[in-house]
mmCIF file of C-alpha atoms in Angstrom:
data_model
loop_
_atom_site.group_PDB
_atom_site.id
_atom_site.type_symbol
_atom_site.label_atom_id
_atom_site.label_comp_id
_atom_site.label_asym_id
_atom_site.label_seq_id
_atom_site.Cartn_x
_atom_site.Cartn_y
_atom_site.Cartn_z
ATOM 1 C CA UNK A 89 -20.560 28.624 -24.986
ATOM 2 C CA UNK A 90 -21.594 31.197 -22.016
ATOM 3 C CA UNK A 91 -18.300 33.261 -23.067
ATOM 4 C CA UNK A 92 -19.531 33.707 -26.702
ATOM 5 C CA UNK A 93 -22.663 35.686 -25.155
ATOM 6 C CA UNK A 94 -20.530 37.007 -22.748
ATOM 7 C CA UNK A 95 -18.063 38.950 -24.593
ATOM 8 C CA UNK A 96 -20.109 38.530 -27.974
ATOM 9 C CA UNK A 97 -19.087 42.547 -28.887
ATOM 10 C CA UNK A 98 -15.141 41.429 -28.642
ATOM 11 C CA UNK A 99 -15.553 38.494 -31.121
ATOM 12 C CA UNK A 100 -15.185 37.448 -34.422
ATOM 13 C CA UNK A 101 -16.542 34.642 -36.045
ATOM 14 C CA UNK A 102 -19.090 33.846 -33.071
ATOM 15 C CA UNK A 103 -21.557 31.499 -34.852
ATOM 16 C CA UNK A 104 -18.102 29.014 -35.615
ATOM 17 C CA UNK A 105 -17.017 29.309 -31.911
ATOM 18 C CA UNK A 106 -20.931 28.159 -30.792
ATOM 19 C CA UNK A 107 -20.954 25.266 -32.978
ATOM 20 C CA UNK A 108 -17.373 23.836 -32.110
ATOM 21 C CA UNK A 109 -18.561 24.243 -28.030
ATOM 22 C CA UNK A 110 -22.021 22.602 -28.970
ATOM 23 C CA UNK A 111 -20.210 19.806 -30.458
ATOM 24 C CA UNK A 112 -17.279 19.652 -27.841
ATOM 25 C CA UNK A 113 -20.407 19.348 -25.265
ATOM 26 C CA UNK A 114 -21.740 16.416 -26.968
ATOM 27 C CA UNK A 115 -19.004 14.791 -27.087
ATOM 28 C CA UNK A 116 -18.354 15.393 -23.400
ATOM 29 C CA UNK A 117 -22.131 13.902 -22.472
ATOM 30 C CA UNK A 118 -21.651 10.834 -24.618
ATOM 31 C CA UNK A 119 -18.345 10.261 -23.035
ATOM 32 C CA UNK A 120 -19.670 11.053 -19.446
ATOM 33 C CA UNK A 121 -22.662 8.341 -20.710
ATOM 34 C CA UNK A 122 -20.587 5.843 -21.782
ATOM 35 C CA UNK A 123 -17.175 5.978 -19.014
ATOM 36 C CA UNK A 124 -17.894 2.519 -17.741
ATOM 37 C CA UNK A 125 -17.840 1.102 -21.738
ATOM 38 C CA UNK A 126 -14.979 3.314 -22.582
ATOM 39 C CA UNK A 127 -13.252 2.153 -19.292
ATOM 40 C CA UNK A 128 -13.481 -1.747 -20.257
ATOM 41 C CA UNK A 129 -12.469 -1.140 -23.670
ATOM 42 C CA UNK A 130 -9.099 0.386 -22.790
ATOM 43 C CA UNK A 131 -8.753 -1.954 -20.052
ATOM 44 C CA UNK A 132 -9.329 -4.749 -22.060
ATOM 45 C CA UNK A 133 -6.242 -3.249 -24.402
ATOM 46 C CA UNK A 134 -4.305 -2.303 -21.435
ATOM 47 C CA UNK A 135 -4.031 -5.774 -19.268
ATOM 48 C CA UNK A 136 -2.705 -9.427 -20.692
ATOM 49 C CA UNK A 137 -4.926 -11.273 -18.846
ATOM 50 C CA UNK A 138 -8.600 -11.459 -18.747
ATOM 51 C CA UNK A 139 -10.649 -9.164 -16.787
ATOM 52 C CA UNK A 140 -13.063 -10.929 -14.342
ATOM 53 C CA UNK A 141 -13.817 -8.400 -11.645
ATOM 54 C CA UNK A 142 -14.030 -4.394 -11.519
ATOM 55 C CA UNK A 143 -15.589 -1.802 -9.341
ATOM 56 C CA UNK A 144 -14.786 2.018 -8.821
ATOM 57 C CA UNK A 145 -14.759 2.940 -5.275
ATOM 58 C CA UNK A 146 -14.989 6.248 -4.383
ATOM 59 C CA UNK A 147 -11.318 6.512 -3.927
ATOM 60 C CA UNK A 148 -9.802 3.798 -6.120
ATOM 61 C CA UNK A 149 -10.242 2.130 -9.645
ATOM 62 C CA UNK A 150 -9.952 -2.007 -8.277
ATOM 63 C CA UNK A 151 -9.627 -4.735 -10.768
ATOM 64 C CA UNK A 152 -8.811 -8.373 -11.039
ATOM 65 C CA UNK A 153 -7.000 -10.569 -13.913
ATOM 66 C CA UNK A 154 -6.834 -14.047 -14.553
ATOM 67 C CA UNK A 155 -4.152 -15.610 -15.927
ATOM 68 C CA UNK A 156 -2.860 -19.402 -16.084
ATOM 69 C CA UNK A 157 -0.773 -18.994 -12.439
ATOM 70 C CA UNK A 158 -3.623 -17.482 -10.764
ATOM 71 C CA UNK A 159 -5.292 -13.964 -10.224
ATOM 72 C CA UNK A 160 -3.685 -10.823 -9.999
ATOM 73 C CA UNK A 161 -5.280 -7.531 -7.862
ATOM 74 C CA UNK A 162 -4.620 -4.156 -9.484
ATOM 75 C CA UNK A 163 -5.104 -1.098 -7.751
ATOM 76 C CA UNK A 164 -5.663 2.205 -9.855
ATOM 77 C CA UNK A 165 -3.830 0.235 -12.561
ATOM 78 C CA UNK A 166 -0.692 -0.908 -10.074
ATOM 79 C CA UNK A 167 -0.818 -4.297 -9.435
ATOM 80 C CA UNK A 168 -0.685 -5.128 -5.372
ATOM 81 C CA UNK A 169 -0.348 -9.080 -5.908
ATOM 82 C CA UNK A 170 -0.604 -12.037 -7.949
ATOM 83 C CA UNK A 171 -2.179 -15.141 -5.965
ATOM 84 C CA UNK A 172 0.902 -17.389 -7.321
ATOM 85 C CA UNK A 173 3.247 -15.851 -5.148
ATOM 86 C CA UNK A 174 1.672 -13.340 -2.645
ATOM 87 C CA UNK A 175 2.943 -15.752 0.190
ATOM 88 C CA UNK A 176 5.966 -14.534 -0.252
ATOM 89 C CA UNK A 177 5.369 -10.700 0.485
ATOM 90 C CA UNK A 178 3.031 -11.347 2.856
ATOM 91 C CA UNK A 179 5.072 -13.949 4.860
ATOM 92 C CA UNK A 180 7.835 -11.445 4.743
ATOM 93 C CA UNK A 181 6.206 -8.528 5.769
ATOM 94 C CA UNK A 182 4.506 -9.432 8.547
ATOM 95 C CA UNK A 183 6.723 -12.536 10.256
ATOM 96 C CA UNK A 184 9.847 -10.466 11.440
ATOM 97 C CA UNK A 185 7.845 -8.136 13.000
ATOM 98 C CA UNK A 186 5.705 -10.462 14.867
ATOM 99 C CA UNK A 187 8.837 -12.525 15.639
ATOM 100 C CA UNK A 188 11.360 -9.399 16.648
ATOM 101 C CA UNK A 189 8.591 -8.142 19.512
ATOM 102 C CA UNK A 190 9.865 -8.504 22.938
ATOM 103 C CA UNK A 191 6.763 -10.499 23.911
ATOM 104 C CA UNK A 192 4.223 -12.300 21.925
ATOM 105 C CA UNK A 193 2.072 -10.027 20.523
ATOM 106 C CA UNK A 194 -1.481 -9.615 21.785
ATOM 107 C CA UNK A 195 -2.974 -6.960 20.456
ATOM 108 C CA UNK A 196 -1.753 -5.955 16.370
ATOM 109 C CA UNK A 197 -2.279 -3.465 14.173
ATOM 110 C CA UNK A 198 -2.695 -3.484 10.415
ATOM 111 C CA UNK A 199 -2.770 0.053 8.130
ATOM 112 C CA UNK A 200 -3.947 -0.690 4.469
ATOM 113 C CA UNK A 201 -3.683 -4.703 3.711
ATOM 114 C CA UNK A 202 -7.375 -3.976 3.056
ATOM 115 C CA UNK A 203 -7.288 -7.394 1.329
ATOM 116 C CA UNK A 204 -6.822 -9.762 4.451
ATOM 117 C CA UNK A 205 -3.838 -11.266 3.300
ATOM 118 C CA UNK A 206 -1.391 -9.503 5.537
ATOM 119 C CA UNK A 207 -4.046 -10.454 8.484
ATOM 120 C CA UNK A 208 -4.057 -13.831 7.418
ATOM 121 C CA UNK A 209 -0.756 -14.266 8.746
ATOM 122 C CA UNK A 210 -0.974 -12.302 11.692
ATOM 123 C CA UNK A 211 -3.959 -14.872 12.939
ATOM 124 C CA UNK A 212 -1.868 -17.832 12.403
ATOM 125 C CA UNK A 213 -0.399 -16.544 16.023
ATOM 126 C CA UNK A 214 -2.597 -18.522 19.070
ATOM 127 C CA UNK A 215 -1.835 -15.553 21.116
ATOM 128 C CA UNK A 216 -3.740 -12.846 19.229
ATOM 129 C CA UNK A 217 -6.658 -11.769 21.197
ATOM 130 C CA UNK A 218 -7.343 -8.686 18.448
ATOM 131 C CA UNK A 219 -6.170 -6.963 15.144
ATOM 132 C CA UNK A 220 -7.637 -3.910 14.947
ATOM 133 C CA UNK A 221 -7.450 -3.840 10.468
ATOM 134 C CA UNK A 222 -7.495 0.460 9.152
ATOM 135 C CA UNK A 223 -8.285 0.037 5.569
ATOM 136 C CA UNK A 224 -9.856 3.685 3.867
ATOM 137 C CA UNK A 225 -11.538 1.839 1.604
ATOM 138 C CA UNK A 226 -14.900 -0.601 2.376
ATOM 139 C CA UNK A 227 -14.763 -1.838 -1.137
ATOM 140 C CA UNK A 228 -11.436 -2.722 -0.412
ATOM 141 C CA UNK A 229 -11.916 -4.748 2.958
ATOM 142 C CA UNK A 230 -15.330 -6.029 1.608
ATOM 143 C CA UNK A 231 -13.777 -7.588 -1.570
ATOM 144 C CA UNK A 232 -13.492 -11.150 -0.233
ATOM 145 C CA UNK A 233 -17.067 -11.595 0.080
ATOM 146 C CA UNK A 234 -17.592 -9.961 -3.653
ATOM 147 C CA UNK A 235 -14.831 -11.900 -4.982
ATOM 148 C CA UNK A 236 -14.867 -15.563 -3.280
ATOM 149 C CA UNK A 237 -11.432 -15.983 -4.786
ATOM 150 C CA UNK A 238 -9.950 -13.847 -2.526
ATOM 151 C CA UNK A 239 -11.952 -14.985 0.668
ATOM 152 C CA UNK A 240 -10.344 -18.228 0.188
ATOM 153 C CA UNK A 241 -7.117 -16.970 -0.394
ATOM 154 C CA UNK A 242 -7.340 -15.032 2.867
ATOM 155 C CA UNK A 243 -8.708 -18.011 4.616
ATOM 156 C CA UNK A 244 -11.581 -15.193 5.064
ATOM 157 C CA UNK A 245 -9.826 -13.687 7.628
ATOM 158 C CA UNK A 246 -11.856 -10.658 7.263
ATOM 159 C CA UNK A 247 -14.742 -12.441 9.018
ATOM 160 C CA UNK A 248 -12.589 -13.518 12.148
ATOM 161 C CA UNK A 249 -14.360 -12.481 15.177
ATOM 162 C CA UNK A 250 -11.030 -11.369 16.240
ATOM 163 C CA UNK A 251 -10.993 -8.793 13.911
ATOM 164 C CA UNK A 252 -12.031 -4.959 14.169
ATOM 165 C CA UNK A 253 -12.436 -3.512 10.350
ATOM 166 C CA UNK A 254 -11.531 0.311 10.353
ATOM 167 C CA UNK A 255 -12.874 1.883 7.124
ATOM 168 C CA UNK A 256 -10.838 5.518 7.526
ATOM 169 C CA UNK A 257 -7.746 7.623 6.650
ATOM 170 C CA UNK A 258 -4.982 6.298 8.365
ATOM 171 C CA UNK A 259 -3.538 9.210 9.463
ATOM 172 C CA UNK A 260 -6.806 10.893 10.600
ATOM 173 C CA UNK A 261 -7.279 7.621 12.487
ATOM 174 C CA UNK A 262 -3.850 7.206 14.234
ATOM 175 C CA UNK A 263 -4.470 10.756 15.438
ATOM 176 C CA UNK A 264 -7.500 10.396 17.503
ATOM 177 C CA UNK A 265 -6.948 6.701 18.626
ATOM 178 C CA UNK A 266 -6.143 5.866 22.202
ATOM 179 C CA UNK A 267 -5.899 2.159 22.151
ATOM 180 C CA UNK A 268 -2.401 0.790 22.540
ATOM 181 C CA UNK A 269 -0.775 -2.238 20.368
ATOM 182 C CA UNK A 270 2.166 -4.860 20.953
ATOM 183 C CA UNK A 271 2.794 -4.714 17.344
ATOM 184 C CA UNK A 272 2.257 -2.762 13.572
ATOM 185 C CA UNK A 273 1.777 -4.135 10.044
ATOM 186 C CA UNK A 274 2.278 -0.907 7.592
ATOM 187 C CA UNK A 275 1.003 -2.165 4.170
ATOM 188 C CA UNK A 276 0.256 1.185 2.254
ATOM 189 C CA UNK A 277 0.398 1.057 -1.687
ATOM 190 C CA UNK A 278 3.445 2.735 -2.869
ATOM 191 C CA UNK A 279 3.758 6.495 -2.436
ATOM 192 C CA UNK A 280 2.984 7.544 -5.802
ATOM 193 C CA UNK A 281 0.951 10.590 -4.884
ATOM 194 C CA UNK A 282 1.037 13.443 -1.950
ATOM 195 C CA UNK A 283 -1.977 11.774 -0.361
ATOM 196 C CA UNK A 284 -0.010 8.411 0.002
ATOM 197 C CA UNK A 285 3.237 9.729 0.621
ATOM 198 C CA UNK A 286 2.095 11.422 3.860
ATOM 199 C CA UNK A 287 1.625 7.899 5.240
ATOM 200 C CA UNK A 288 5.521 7.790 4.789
ATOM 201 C CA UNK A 289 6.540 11.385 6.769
ATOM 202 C CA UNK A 290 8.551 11.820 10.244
ATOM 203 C CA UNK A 291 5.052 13.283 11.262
ATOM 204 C CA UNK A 292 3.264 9.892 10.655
ATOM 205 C CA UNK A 293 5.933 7.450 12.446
ATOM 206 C CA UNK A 294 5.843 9.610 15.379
ATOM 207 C CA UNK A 295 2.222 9.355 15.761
ATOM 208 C CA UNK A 296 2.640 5.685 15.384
ATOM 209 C CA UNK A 297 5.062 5.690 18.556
ATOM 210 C CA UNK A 298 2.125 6.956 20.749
ATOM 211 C CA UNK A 299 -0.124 4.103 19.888
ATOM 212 C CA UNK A 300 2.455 0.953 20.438
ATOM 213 C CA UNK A 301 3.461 -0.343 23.629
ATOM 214 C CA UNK A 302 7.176 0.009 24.452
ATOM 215 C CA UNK A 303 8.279 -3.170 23.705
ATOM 216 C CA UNK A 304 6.457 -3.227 20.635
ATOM 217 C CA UNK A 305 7.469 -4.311 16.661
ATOM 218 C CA UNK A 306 6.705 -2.334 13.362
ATOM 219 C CA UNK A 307 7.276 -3.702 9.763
ATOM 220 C CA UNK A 308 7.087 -1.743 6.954
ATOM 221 C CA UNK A 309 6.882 -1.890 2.663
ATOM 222 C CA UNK A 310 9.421 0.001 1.599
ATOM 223 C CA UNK A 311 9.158 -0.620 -2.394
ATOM 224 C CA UNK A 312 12.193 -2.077 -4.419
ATOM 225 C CA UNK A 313 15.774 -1.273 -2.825
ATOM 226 C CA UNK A 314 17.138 -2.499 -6.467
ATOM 227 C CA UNK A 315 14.552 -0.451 -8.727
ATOM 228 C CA UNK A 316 13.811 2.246 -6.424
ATOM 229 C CA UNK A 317 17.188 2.565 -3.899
ATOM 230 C CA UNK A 318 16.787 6.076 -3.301
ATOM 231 C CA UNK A 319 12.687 5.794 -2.357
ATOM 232 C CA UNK A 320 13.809 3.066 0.276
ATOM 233 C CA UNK A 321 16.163 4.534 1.934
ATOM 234 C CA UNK A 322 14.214 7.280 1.878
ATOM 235 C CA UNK A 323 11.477 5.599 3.785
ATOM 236 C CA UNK A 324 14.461 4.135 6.159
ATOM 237 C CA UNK A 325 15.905 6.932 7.254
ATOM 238 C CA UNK A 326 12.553 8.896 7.476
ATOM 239 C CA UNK A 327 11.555 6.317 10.417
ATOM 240 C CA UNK A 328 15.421 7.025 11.995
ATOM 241 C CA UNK A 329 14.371 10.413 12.128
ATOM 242 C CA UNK A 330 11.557 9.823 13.998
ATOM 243 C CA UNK A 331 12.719 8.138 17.509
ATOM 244 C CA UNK A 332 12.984 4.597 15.223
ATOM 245 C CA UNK A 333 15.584 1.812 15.773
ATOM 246 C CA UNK A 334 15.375 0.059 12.323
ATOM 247 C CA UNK A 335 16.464 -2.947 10.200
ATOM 248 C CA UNK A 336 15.959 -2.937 7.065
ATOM 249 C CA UNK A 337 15.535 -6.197 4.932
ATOM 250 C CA UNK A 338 14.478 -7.396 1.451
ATOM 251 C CA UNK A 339 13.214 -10.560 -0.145
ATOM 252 C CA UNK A 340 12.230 -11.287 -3.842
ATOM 253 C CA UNK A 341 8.544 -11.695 -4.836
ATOM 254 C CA UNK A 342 9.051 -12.668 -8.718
ATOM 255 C CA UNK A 343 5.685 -10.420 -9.793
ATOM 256 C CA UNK A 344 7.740 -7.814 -8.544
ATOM 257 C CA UNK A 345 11.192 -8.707 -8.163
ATOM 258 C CA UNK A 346 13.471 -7.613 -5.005
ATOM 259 C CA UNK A 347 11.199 -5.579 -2.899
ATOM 260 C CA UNK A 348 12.083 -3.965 0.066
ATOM 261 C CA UNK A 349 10.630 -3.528 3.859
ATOM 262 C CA UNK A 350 12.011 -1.802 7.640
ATOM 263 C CA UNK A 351 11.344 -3.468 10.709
ATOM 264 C CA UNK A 352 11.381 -1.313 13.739
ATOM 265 C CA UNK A 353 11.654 -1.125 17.612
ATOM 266 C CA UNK A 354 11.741 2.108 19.890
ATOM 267 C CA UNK A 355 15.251 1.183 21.096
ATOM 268 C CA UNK A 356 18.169 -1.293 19.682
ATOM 269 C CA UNK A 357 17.741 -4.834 18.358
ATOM 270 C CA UNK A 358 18.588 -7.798 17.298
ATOM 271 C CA UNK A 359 17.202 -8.768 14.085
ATOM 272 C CA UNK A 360 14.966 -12.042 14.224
ATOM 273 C CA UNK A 361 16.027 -15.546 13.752
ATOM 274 C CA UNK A 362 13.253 -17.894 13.907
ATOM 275 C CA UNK A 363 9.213 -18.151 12.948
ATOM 276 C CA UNK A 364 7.219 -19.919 15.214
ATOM 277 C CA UNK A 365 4.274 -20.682 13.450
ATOM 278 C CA UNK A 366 4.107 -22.528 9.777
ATOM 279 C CA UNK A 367 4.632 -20.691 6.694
ATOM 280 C CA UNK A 368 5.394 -21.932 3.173
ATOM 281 C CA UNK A 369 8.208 -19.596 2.515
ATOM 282 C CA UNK A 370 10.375 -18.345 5.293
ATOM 283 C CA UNK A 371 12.770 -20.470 7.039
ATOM 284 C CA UNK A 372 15.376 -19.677 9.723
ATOM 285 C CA UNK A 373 18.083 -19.543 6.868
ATOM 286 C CA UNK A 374 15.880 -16.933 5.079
ATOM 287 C CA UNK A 375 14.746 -15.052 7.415
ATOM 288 C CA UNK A 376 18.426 -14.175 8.251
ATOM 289 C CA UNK A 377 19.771 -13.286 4.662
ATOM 290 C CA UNK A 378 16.630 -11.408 4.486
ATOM 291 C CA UNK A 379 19.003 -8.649 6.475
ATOM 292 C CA UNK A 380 21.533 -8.626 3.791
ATOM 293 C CA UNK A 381 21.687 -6.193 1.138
ATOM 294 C CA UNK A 382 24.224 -6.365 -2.098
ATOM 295 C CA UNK A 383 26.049 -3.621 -2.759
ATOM 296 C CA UNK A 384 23.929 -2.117 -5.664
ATOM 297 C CA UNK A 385 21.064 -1.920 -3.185
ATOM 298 C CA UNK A 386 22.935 -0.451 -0.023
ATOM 299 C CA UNK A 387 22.307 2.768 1.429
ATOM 300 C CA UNK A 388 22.923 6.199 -0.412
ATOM 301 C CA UNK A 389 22.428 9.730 0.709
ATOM 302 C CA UNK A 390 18.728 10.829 0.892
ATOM 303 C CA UNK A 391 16.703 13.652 2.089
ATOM 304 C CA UNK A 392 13.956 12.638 5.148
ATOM 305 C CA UNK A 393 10.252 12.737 4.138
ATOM 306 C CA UNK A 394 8.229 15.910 5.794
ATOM 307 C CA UNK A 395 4.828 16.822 5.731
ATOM 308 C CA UNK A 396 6.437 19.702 4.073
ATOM 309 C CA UNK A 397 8.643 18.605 1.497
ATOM 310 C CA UNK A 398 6.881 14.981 0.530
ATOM 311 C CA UNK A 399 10.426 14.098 -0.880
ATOM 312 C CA UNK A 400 9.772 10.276 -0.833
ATOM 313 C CA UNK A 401 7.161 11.252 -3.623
ATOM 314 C CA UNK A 402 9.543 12.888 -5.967
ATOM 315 C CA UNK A 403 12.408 10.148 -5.351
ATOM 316 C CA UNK A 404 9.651 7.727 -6.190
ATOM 317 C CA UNK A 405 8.342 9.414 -9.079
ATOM 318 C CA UNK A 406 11.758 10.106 -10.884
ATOM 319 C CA UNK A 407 12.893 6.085 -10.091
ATOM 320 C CA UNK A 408 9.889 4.383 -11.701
ATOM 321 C CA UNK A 409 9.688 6.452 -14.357
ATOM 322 C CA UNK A 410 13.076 5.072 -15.688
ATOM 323 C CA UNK A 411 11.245 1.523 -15.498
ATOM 324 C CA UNK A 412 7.489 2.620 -17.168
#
């Protein structure tokens, strides 16, 4: 509308131009008005189940479904778990770390997992004297007491006295922290974006050496070795490059099929073989073909993920689009 006055002696047709950006402004302030109704209306056509929770963040759209197995957390519209079967992912993820640490932890550490699930099986340990939890967002780690379904899915480990709640950037963090930790629990979302995926770089992992002890575990999620093989791998040999001894594993979780992680040591190991506290999934059998990997999700040729390339990003881009 400024432009028509601007350059008002190079156009034609001026008082047509005014009315169409007139009416393209209304349309913008109505929408502007209305986002939170026009959000729920196409969320209502987007998800299967019924809505029962939303909130917008200032870094994230979050929002819960409930369906007959249970509720299901979506992040930005990507689903992070469904309560019928998180065990499974969590158990996973954080167990063979926790059990392939040369001594019995002490002192973890947990980036993302902002929804106390991850730290809910960290605490089952009797040793744990701290988990220092780095979630960016405080919507995120302050769900559980907003949602009460999720508090008691945690076992509101949130509110564990135990527990030091972190509410920054990850990588900012890691940078300036001094503390030291006998083990890591990496549970980013997927690295669907630049800002995610330089969670996943050589730059990252080699920060994360400084603040573990030496005899310290990592795990990390590594997304689907059977839907996205070259995005794993990716993430796999990324951590190689960075001073990592790794072993990678996999386990199905049915709301997302096989899914993949890397457990990690600063020098050679052997992978775990035993849990020592109770869990409703893994076993000693499980935890060991955990390490095996058919053939259609065994390692191919990838390129390592830099600050400066963010090719883990473009792997994972051109993979799940074949499955959207």
């Amino acid at each position: 509308l400024y432009g028509t006055f601007l350059l008002r002696p190079l156009l034609r047709g001026v008082g047509m131009l005014r009315a169409r950006a007139v009416l393209v402004s209304v349309i913008l302030i109505v929408a502007m008005v209305e986002a939170d109704r026009l959000t729920t209306l196409s969320e209502d056509q987007l998800y299967s189940d019924d809505i029962i929770y939303t909130t917008t963040s200032a870094y994230q759209r979050i929002l819960i479904t409930q369906g007959r197995a249970g509720f299901q957390l979506f992040l930005n519209g990507n689903l992070q778990f469904s309560s019928a079967d998180e065990y499974r992912y969590h158990e996973s993820l954080v167990h063979p770390a926790m059990a392939a640490a040369a001594r019995p932890p002490r002192r973890v550490l947990i980036l993302g997992g902002g929804d106390g699930l991850a730290l809910r099986e960290v605490l089952k340990y009797p040793g744990i004297e701290q988990v220092t939890l780095v979630d960016l967002d405080p919507k995120m780690t302050g769900l559980s007491r907003t949602f009460a379904p999720l508090g008691r899915l945690n076992g509101q480990s949130l509110r564990d006295r135990r527990v030091r709640i972190v509410n920054e950037d990850a990588f900012v963090w890691i940078e300036k922290e001094r503390d030291r930790f006998d083990a890591a629990i990496i549970d980013f979302p997927d690295p669907n974006s630049f800002a995610l995926g330089k969670l996943y770089t050589t730059r990252f992992y080699r920060l994360l050496r400084a603040r573990l002890t030496p005899d310290a575990a990592i795990s990390v999620q590594c997304t689907s070795p059977l839907f996205a093989r070259q995005s794993d791998w990716c993430i796999i040999r990324t951590m190689e490059a960075a001073g990592w001894s790794v072993r990678p594993y996999q386990t199905t979780v049915p709301s997302f099929g096989v899914w993949g992680f890397a457990l990690a040591r600063m020098q050679p190991f052997a992978a775990p073989a035993h849990v020592a506290v109770p869990v409703r999934y893994l076993d000693d059998a499980t935890l060991g073909a955990m390490f095996v990997f058919a053939r259609d999700m065994g390692s191919v040729p990838v390129e390592v993920n830099r600050l400066d390339n963010q090719m883990l990003v473009r792997y994972y881009e051109e993979e799940w689009r074949r499955w959207s």
